[in-house]
Backbone as ProteinMPNN parsed JSONL, in Angstrom:
{"seq_chain_A": "MNNKRNRPPLTMLQQIAFGAMVVFLVMSCSSPPFFNEFYTIPGEAWNMKFKPNFNVKVKQKKQDYRLILHVRNNTDYAYSNIFFFLTTTNPTGKQQRDTIECILADRYGNWLGKGIGRIKENNFLIREYLSLPDTGTYNFMLEQAMRDETLQGITDVGLKIELH", "coords_chain_A": {"N_chain_A": [[79.377, 72.444, 176.793], [77.644, 72.532, 173.734], [78.429, 70.865, 170.852], [77.034, 70.681, 168.502], [75.951, 73.085, 167.679], [78.064, 74.463, 166.651], [78.722, 73.281, 164.244], [78.884, 73.574, 160.711], [76.102, 73.811, 158.393], [75.116, 71.008, 156.31], [76.264, 70.891, 152.975], [74.585, 71.179, 149.781], [75.64, 69.3, 147.984], [76.849, 67.476, 149.749], [74.535, 66.512, 151.024], [73.245, 65.236, 148.893], [75.144, 63.262, 148.285], [75.127, 61.824, 150.686], [72.46, 60.886, 150.683], [72.52, 59.28, 148.35], [74.321, 57.333, 149.196], [72.886, 56.087, 151.261], [70.729, 54.99, 149.806], [72.173, 53.211, 148.17], [73.223, 51.454, 150.121], [70.863, 50.326, 151.182], [69.824, 49.031, 148.916], [71.882, 47.228, 148.35], [71.686, 45.458, 150.396], [69.606, 43.748, 149.884], [68.917, 40.436, 148.88], [70.078, 38.622, 145.998], [67.957, 37.186, 143.404], [67.034, 33.723, 143.648], [66.684, 32.356, 141.293], [66.514, 33.564, 137.991], [65.364, 34.15, 134.883], [64.938, 34.938, 131.434], [63.048, 34.577, 128.408], [63.198, 35.555, 125.088], [60.615, 36.289, 122.913], [60.316, 35.021, 119.744], [60.259, 37.263, 117.05], [58.381, 38.862, 118.329], [55.956, 37.584, 118.49], [54.078, 35.232, 119.829], [53.857, 31.97, 119.289], [51.819, 29.114, 119.81], [53.263, 26.758, 119.797], [55.76, 27.346, 120.756], [57.331, 26.834, 123.688], [58.621, 27.947, 126.413], [61.131, 26.655, 128.576], [62.191, 26.4, 131.876], [64.834, 25.501, 133.773], [65.497, 24.663, 137.001], [67.822, 24.322, 139.496], [67.848, 22.762, 142.549], [69.393, 22.697, 145.618], [69.108, 22.559, 148.338], [66.931, 21.139, 150.719], [63.488, 21.679, 151.62], [62.924, 24.533, 151.652], [61.227, 27.646, 151.471], [59.913, 29.455, 148.723], [59.322, 32.287, 146.557], [57.388, 32.56, 143.677], [57.586, 34.199, 140.689], [56.25, 35.622, 137.808], [57.323, 37.079, 134.84], [56.225, 39.333, 132.377], [56.597, 40.809, 129.311], [55.187, 43.08, 127.148], [54.307, 44.648, 124.024], [52.74, 47.674, 122.823], [51.153, 46.849, 120.785], [49.838, 44.58, 121.466], [46.829, 42.811, 121.535], [45.011, 42.303, 123.598], [43.691, 42.662, 126.981], [44.564, 40.971, 128.86], [46.337, 37.902, 129.607], [46.504, 34.409, 129.325], [48.116, 31.615, 130.792], [49.542, 28.323, 130.749], [51.185, 26.645, 133.236], [53.448, 24.231, 133.684], [54.831, 22.241, 136.064], [57.523, 20.19, 136.71], [58.806, 17.917, 138.929], [61.951, 16.684, 140.405], [61.543, 13.89, 140.459], [59.888, 13.386, 138.38], [57.177, 13.83, 138.639], [54.308, 15.708, 137.741], [52.702, 18.923, 137.781], [50.07, 20.971, 136.799], [49.131, 24.261, 136.177], [46.72, 26.833, 135.588], [47.01, 30.147, 134.671], [46.042, 33.504, 134.938], [46.959, 36.663, 133.795], [46.688, 40.088, 134.217], [47.053, 42.695, 131.992], [46.244, 45.223, 131.233], [44.137, 47.926, 132.314], [40.546, 48.33, 132.844], [39.922, 50.396, 131.172], [41.633, 50.251, 129.131], [44.199, 51.125, 129.562], [47.621, 50.521, 129.752], [49.163, 48.423, 132.146], [51.868, 48.037, 134.516], [55.437, 48.612, 134.17], [57.4, 50.875, 132.235], [58.527, 52.775, 129.442], [57.288, 54.212, 126.551], [56.745, 51.904, 123.889], [57.067, 49.344, 125.111], [55.975, 47.412, 127.829], [56.4, 46.199, 131.113], [55.437, 43.663, 133.296], [55.228, 42.189, 136.512], [54.213, 39.306, 138.062], [53.102, 37.894, 140.996], [52.993, 34.588, 141.458], [53.028, 32.413, 143.197], [53.117, 32.734, 146.615], [54.205, 31.143, 148.62], [56.094, 28.871, 147.568], [56.853, 25.537, 147.49], [59.64, 23.558, 147.144], [60.428, 20.62, 147.664], [62.294, 18.573, 147.183], [65.717, 17.8, 146.39], [67.513, 18.517, 143.362], [66.724, 18.875, 139.841], [64.178, 21.007, 138.882], [61.647, 21.511, 136.483], [60.092, 24.101, 134.807], [57.593, 24.693, 132.634], [56.31, 26.945, 130.345], [53.387, 27.89, 128.731], [51.58, 29.695, 126.305], [48.162, 30.321, 126.636], [46.038, 31.308, 125.192], [43.289, 31.868, 122.883], [44.12, 32.461, 120.337], [46.363, 31.193, 117.961], [48.815, 32.366, 117.489], [50.197, 34.966, 119.29], [50.423, 38.271, 118.805], [52.645, 40.789, 119.854], [53.641, 40.046, 122.374], [56.662, 40.219, 123.934], [58.686, 39.208, 125.656], [59.097, 36.643, 128.121], [59.452, 35.609, 131.488], [60.845, 33.948, 134.36], [61.081, 34.181, 137.805], [62.524, 33.209, 140.814], [62.522, 33.585, 144.204], [64.13, 33.385, 147.386], [62.145, 32.863, 150.227]], "CA_chain_A": [[79.129, 73.162, 175.562], [77.064, 71.686, 172.708], [79.18, 70.985, 169.601], [76.136, 70.701, 167.352], [75.726, 74.469, 167.254], [79.247, 74.975, 165.979], [78.91, 72.62, 162.956], [78.195, 74.242, 159.597], [75.1, 72.931, 157.787], [75.589, 70.222, 155.179], [76.048, 71.507, 151.664], [73.677, 70.415, 148.914], [76.405, 68.168, 147.452], [76.982, 66.508, 150.834], [73.224, 65.912, 151.23], [73.009, 64.315, 147.777], [76.059, 62.13, 148.459], [74.626, 61.035, 151.814], [71.252, 60.211, 150.217], [72.92, 58.223, 147.411], [74.959, 56.274, 149.972], [71.819, 55.377, 151.961], [70.036, 54.191, 148.8], [73.084, 52.118, 147.782], [73.286, 50.49, 151.215], [69.581, 49.619, 151.266], [69.694, 48.142, 147.758], [72.885, 46.174, 148.396], [71.334, 44.503, 151.443], [68.649, 42.76, 149.402], [69.61, 39.297, 148.294], [69.716, 38.394, 144.602], [67.001, 36.085, 143.28], [67.551, 32.361, 143.574], [66.656, 32.024, 139.866], [65.915, 34.641, 137.201], [65.69, 33.892, 133.483], [63.981, 35.437, 130.448], [63.053, 34.118, 127.023], [62.693, 36.506, 124.108], [59.658, 35.66, 122.009], [60.765, 35.294, 118.366], [59.412, 38.142, 116.242], [57.342, 39.462, 119.175], [54.714, 36.882, 118.166], [54.201, 33.979, 120.562], [53.13, 30.84, 118.74], [51.523, 28.097, 120.836], [54.261, 25.686, 119.762], [56.942, 27.802, 121.49], [57.061, 26.589, 125.109], [59.85, 28.149, 127.189], [61.413, 25.763, 129.703], [63.105, 26.954, 132.868], [65.366, 24.42, 134.61], [65.925, 25.236, 138.272], [68.528, 23.345, 140.33], [67.622, 22.948, 143.984], [70.422, 21.963, 146.367], [68.707, 22.425, 149.743], [65.543, 20.715, 150.922], [62.526, 22.322, 152.517], [62.947, 25.984, 151.727], [60.095, 28.279, 150.803], [60.299, 30.391, 147.674], [58.287, 33.069, 145.876], [57.424, 32.344, 142.239], [57.167, 35.428, 140.026], [56.224, 35.537, 136.353], [57.551, 38.349, 134.147], [55.658, 39.421, 131.035], [56.819, 42.07, 128.592], [54.383, 43.194, 125.931], [54.333, 45.971, 123.416], [51.408, 48.275, 122.755], [50.397, 46.199, 119.714], [49.131, 43.418, 122.009], [45.405, 43.069, 121.295], [44.141, 41.946, 124.722], [44.031, 43.274, 128.268], [45.048, 39.909, 129.743], [46.948, 36.753, 128.951], [46.424, 33.162, 130.085], [49.253, 30.703, 130.668], [49.624, 27.043, 131.434], [52.501, 26.441, 133.841], [53.625, 22.831, 134.062], [55.995, 22.058, 136.923], [57.952, 18.801, 136.824], [59.802, 17.815, 140.001], [63.064, 15.785, 140.049], [61.12, 12.495, 140.305], [59.064, 13.287, 137.183], [55.777, 14.15, 138.922], [53.944, 16.986, 137.151], [51.549, 19.694, 138.246], [49.767, 21.981, 135.78], [48.304, 25.364, 136.661], [46.278, 27.848, 134.633], [47.277, 31.445, 135.278], [45.633, 34.683, 134.182], [47.67, 37.884, 134.148], [46.025, 41.284, 133.687], [48.065, 43.592, 131.428], [45.677, 46.563, 131.051], [42.947, 48.147, 133.134], [39.286, 48.233, 132.093], [39.859, 51.505, 130.219], [42.621, 50.014, 128.082], [45.509, 51.67, 129.925], [48.577, 49.454, 130.063], [49.702, 48.346, 133.499], [53.283, 47.69, 134.525], [56.443, 49.662, 134.039], [57.988, 51.011, 130.916], [58.332, 54.016, 128.716], [57.167, 53.924, 125.128], [55.968, 50.749, 123.411], [57.24, 48.117, 125.89], [55.526, 47.42, 129.227], [56.8, 44.994, 131.846], [54.652, 43.342, 134.486], [55.676, 41.082, 137.354], [53.052, 38.724, 138.732], [53.384, 36.911, 142.039], [52.189, 33.406, 141.162], [52.91, 31.688, 144.474], [53.821, 33.369, 147.737], [54.961, 30.094, 149.306], [56.362, 27.748, 146.673], [57.661, 24.516, 148.142], [60.423, 22.663, 146.291], [60.905, 19.797, 148.774], [63.357, 17.627, 146.82], [66.875, 18.347, 145.683], [67.556, 18.111, 141.965], [66.292, 19.868, 138.863], [62.765, 21.222, 138.619], [61.408, 22.13, 135.192], [58.876, 24.905, 134.697], [57.303, 24.931, 131.221], [55.305, 27.982, 130.202], [52.679, 27.876, 127.446], [50.511, 30.686, 126.191], [46.914, 29.566, 126.606], [44.982, 32.129, 124.609], [42.629, 31.19, 121.763], [44.891, 32.706, 119.119], [47.543, 30.326, 117.848], [49.976, 33.241, 117.618], [49.892, 36.221, 119.97], [51.27, 39.395, 118.412], [52.859, 41.803, 120.872], [54.342, 39.57, 123.575], [58.074, 40.312, 123.559], [59.531, 38.392, 126.535], [58.52, 36.066, 129.336], [60.511, 35.176, 132.382], [60.503, 33.34, 135.638], [61.999, 34.539, 138.894], [62.256, 32.509, 142.066], [63.25, 34.225, 145.309], [64.007, 32.76, 148.71], [61.106, 33.548, 151.018]], "C_chain_A": [[78.649, 72.176, 174.5], [77.771, 71.916, 171.382], [78.274, 71.061, 168.381], [75.927, 72.111, 166.826], [76.905, 75.012, 166.448], [79.494, 74.336, 164.619], [78.208, 73.406, 161.856], [77.166, 73.282, 158.991], [75.699, 72.173, 156.599], [75.302, 70.963, 153.879], [75.108, 70.626, 150.861], [74.391, 69.178, 148.373], [76.581, 67.088, 148.516], [75.651, 65.808, 151.104], [72.916, 64.888, 150.14], [73.879, 63.073, 147.931], [75.578, 61.229, 149.593], [73.382, 60.245, 151.398], [71.573, 59.062, 149.269], [73.541, 57.049, 148.162], [73.897, 55.445, 150.713], [71.066, 54.469, 150.982], [70.891, 52.999, 148.392], [73.134, 51.05, 148.864], [72.005, 49.672, 151.328], [69.462, 48.615, 150.121], [70.704, 46.994, 147.819], [72.576, 45.128, 149.465], [70.334, 43.463, 150.958], [69.387, 41.647, 148.675], [69.175, 39.121, 146.837], [68.719, 37.246, 144.506], [67.713, 34.748, 143.192], [67.668, 31.936, 142.117], [65.978, 33.171, 139.141], [66.335, 34.453, 135.747], [64.558, 34.383, 132.585], [64.133, 34.689, 129.134], [62.501, 35.251, 126.159], [61.785, 35.746, 123.148], [60.051, 36.024, 120.57], [59.764, 36.158, 117.597], [58.303, 38.836, 116.994], [55.963, 38.88, 118.863], [54.813, 35.478, 118.75], [53.277, 32.928, 119.974], [52.948, 29.797, 119.838], [52.574, 26.993, 120.894], [55.541, 26.06, 120.516], [56.633, 27.733, 122.98], [58.366, 26.744, 125.898], [59.939, 27.215, 128.386], [62.453, 26.414, 130.595], [63.541, 25.807, 133.773], [66.022, 25.023, 135.844], [66.558, 24.132, 139.113], [68.367, 23.713, 141.798], [68.612, 22.068, 144.728], [70.071, 21.765, 147.831], [67.234, 22.062, 149.824], [64.794, 21.7, 151.799], [62.77, 23.802, 152.728], [61.717, 26.512, 151.019], [60.612, 29.34, 149.846], [59.073, 31.199, 147.253], [58.466, 32.823, 144.383], [56.806, 33.562, 141.554], [57.276, 35.232, 138.515], [56.396, 36.937, 135.785], [56.897, 38.265, 132.775], [55.982, 40.801, 130.486], [55.965, 42.031, 127.335], [54.599, 44.566, 125.317], [52.892, 46.453, 123.254], [50.584, 47.75, 121.584], [49.609, 44.989, 120.224], [47.636, 43.721, 122.033], [44.496, 42.874, 122.511], [44.592, 42.665, 125.998], [44.582, 42.25, 129.25], [45.768, 38.856, 128.913], [46.8, 35.558, 129.895], [47.645, 32.306, 129.772], [48.886, 29.353, 131.252], [51.049, 26.955, 131.956], [52.56, 25.002, 134.319], [54.93, 22.707, 134.833], [56.278, 20.566, 137.021], [59.03, 18.734, 137.891], [60.894, 16.812, 139.6], [62.677, 14.32, 139.876], [60.231, 12.296, 139.078], [57.596, 13.595, 137.397], [55.48, 15.561, 138.403], [52.721, 17.594, 137.819], [51.329, 20.787, 137.207], [48.799, 22.995, 136.351], [47.91, 26.252, 135.491], [46.376, 29.192, 135.333], [46.762, 32.542, 134.358], [46.414, 35.883, 134.702], [46.988, 39.061, 133.452], [47.102, 42.28, 133.258], [47.568, 45.027, 131.241], [44.437, 46.694, 131.93], [41.694, 48.141, 132.249], [39.095, 49.367, 131.085], [40.879, 51.354, 129.083], [43.994, 50.597, 128.364], [46.434, 50.53, 130.338], [49.053, 49.569, 131.496], [51.196, 48.04, 133.403], [54.165, 48.903, 134.314], [56.93, 49.719, 132.607], [57.628, 52.342, 130.287], [58.253, 53.647, 127.241], [56.343, 52.678, 124.875], [56.001, 49.54, 124.342], [56.8, 48.337, 127.342], [55.942, 46.11, 129.876], [55.97, 44.865, 133.105], [55.283, 42.161, 135.197], [54.474, 40.599, 138.159], [53.513, 37.694, 139.75], [52.438, 35.736, 141.83], [51.967, 32.577, 142.425], [53.746, 32.395, 145.524], [54.701, 32.36, 148.456], [55.069, 28.884, 148.378], [57.275, 26.782, 147.402], [58.331, 23.661, 147.074], [61.124, 21.699, 147.242], [62.061, 18.856, 148.454], [64.542, 18.36, 146.202], [66.873, 17.795, 144.261], [67.033, 19.221, 141.079], [64.774, 19.847, 138.694], [62.649, 21.9, 137.262], [60.073, 22.853, 135.235], [58.679, 25.201, 133.213], [56.129, 25.897, 131.127], [54.716, 27.929, 128.796], [51.681, 29.02, 127.432], [49.221, 29.917, 125.958], [45.744, 30.417, 126.117], [44.385, 31.371, 123.425], [43.366, 31.392, 120.447], [46.1, 31.792, 119.101], [48.822, 31.131, 118.0], [49.522, 34.556, 118.226], [50.887, 37.287, 119.527], [51.429, 40.326, 119.62], [53.448, 41.331, 122.186], [55.82, 39.488, 123.202], [58.986, 39.398, 124.364], [58.678, 37.813, 127.651], [59.665, 35.569, 130.199], [59.956, 34.607, 133.666], [61.555, 33.747, 136.658], [61.555, 33.788, 140.122], [63.148, 33.15, 143.13], [63.108, 33.359, 146.544], [62.995, 33.554, 149.509], [61.678, 34.008, 152.328]], "O_chain_A": [[79.205, 71.084, 174.384], [77.729, 73.019, 170.837], [78.727, 71.476, 167.314], [75.743, 72.295, 165.623], [76.737, 75.931, 165.647], [80.38, 74.785, 163.892], [77.075, 73.854, 162.034], [77.341, 72.066, 159.069], [76.654, 72.629, 155.969], [74.248, 71.575, 153.708], [74.864, 69.472, 151.215], [73.789, 68.105, 148.313], [76.472, 65.901, 148.209], [75.645, 64.61, 151.388], [72.393, 63.81, 150.42], [73.405, 61.955, 147.728], [75.617, 60.004, 149.472], [73.262, 59.065, 151.725], [70.974, 57.991, 149.364], [73.312, 55.895, 147.803], [74.011, 54.221, 150.778], [70.797, 53.309, 151.295], [70.379, 51.885, 148.28], [73.092, 49.859, 148.556], [72.056, 48.462, 151.546], [69.046, 47.477, 150.334], [70.397, 45.888, 147.374], [73.141, 44.034, 149.444], [70.221, 42.396, 151.562], [70.352, 41.889, 147.951], [68.038, 39.434, 146.485], [68.635, 36.421, 145.416], [68.847, 34.658, 142.722], [68.615, 31.248, 141.736], [64.974, 33.699, 139.618], [67.513, 34.579, 135.414], [63.381, 34.264, 132.923], [65.222, 34.227, 128.793], [61.461, 35.83, 126.471], [62.152, 34.689, 122.636], [60.111, 37.203, 120.223], [58.582, 35.829, 117.504], [57.371, 39.352, 116.378], [54.945, 39.567, 118.953], [55.543, 34.633, 118.231], [52.059, 32.993, 120.143], [53.819, 29.621, 120.691], [52.752, 26.363, 121.936], [56.324, 25.18, 120.874], [55.786, 28.472, 123.481], [59.127, 25.786, 126.035], [58.965, 27.009, 129.111], [63.471, 26.917, 130.119], [62.715, 25.208, 134.462], [66.977, 25.793, 135.743], [65.913, 23.127, 139.412], [68.702, 24.818, 142.226], [68.674, 20.858, 144.51], [70.653, 20.912, 148.501], [66.402, 22.603, 149.096], [65.373, 22.439, 152.596], [62.818, 24.271, 153.866], [61.221, 25.896, 150.075], [61.599, 30.025, 150.113], [57.937, 30.835, 147.558], [59.589, 32.875, 143.88], [55.652, 33.911, 141.805], [58.285, 34.733, 138.016], [55.705, 37.87, 136.193], [57.002, 37.247, 132.092], [55.685, 41.822, 131.106], [56.013, 41.075, 126.561], [55.012, 45.513, 125.986], [51.947, 45.711, 123.52], [49.437, 48.161, 121.405], [48.796, 44.432, 119.486], [47.227, 44.783, 122.503], [43.323, 43.244, 122.459], [45.7, 43.195, 126.084], [45.018, 42.607, 130.344], [45.799, 38.917, 127.684], [46.952, 35.688, 131.11], [48.137, 32.278, 128.644], [48.032, 29.25, 132.133], [52.006, 27.166, 131.21], [51.833, 24.598, 135.226], [56.001, 23.029, 134.318], [55.4, 19.775, 137.368], [60.054, 19.409, 137.784], [60.775, 16.159, 138.563], [63.399, 13.572, 139.217], [59.856, 11.166, 138.764], [56.832, 13.622, 136.433], [56.273, 16.485, 138.587], [51.845, 16.901, 138.338], [52.275, 21.45, 136.782], [47.776, 22.638, 136.935], [48.663, 26.406, 134.529], [45.887, 29.358, 136.451], [47.008, 32.521, 133.152], [46.515, 36.089, 135.912], [46.745, 39.027, 132.246], [47.956, 42.663, 134.056], [48.374, 45.947, 131.106], [43.776, 45.705, 132.249], [41.791, 47.964, 131.035], [38.202, 49.302, 130.24], [40.978, 52.205, 128.199], [44.867, 50.568, 127.496], [46.078, 49.688, 131.162], [49.313, 50.663, 131.997], [51.716, 47.809, 132.311], [53.708, 50.045, 134.284], [56.876, 48.734, 131.871], [56.586, 52.938, 130.562], [59.06, 52.86, 126.746], [55.357, 52.426, 125.566], [55.039, 48.772, 124.363], [57.194, 49.307, 127.989], [55.849, 45.045, 129.266], [55.817, 45.813, 133.876], [55.808, 41.245, 134.562], [53.81, 41.377, 138.844], [54.221, 36.744, 139.415], [51.226, 35.869, 142.002], [50.862, 32.102, 142.686], [54.941, 32.623, 145.334], [55.819, 32.684, 148.857], [54.226, 27.988, 148.411], [58.345, 27.164, 147.875], [57.662, 23.106, 146.203], [62.282, 21.918, 147.597], [62.741, 18.388, 149.367], [64.383, 19.406, 145.573], [66.301, 16.738, 143.995], [66.912, 20.368, 141.508], [64.175, 18.811, 138.405], [63.457, 22.766, 136.925], [59.058, 22.292, 135.647], [59.502, 25.882, 132.601], [55.088, 25.692, 131.751], [55.443, 27.923, 127.803], [51.013, 29.282, 128.432], [49.191, 28.969, 125.173], [44.61, 30.261, 126.571], [44.923, 30.344, 123.013], [43.245, 30.571, 119.538], [46.784, 31.635, 120.113], [49.801, 30.647, 118.568], [48.581, 35.185, 117.742], [52.072, 37.202, 119.849], [50.459, 40.612, 120.321], [53.734, 42.16, 123.049], [56.191, 38.777, 122.268], [59.956, 38.865, 123.825], [57.682, 38.402, 128.069], [60.712, 35.161, 129.697], [58.782, 34.762, 134.002], [62.757, 33.666, 136.405], [60.368, 33.732, 140.44], [64.365, 33.241, 142.971], [62.096, 32.683, 146.73], [62.991, 34.784, 149.468], [60.968, 34.605, 153.137]]}, "name": "protein", "num_of_chains": 1, "seq": "MNNKRNRPPLTMLQQIAFGAMVVFLVMSCSSPPFFNEFYTIPGEAWNMKFKPNFNVKVKQKKQDYRLILHVRNNTDYAYSNIFFFLTTTNPTGKQQRDTIECILADRYGNWLGKGIGRIKENNFLIREYLSLPDTGTYNFMLEQAMRDETLQGITDVGLKIELH"}
């Protein structure tokens, strides 16, 4: 005899509870980022002299990471993109400088990213395979590299590093 025929169907509440449990299990299985830090831009106006520094402590050699840049802007930002200089200093003092362009709006002026209302948040994958081969503290310095000395409308910038 097949017991499946004798079971009553799941109620709507049981279906919702089961779905919520599945979502919770999937989300809890993902590992937290290795590093995740934000800087709030004073007055939502990023002056070139303000250069956020992110100090990342590496304890294990030869792991690959993903480097992600977070940018939050409000709808007062005048441009569809933003340029950055990212200077990476390894524990021995050796530096590498990269120029990065991030697109914040499409060609029609529609803001990209997530957010409701004035604030939009974008996450940009800067390096898929970031190698931090030495143990110690790495410093990542972020500079806005636009022509305006002060950028109105940038509210926060952040750096996230995930294990690959």
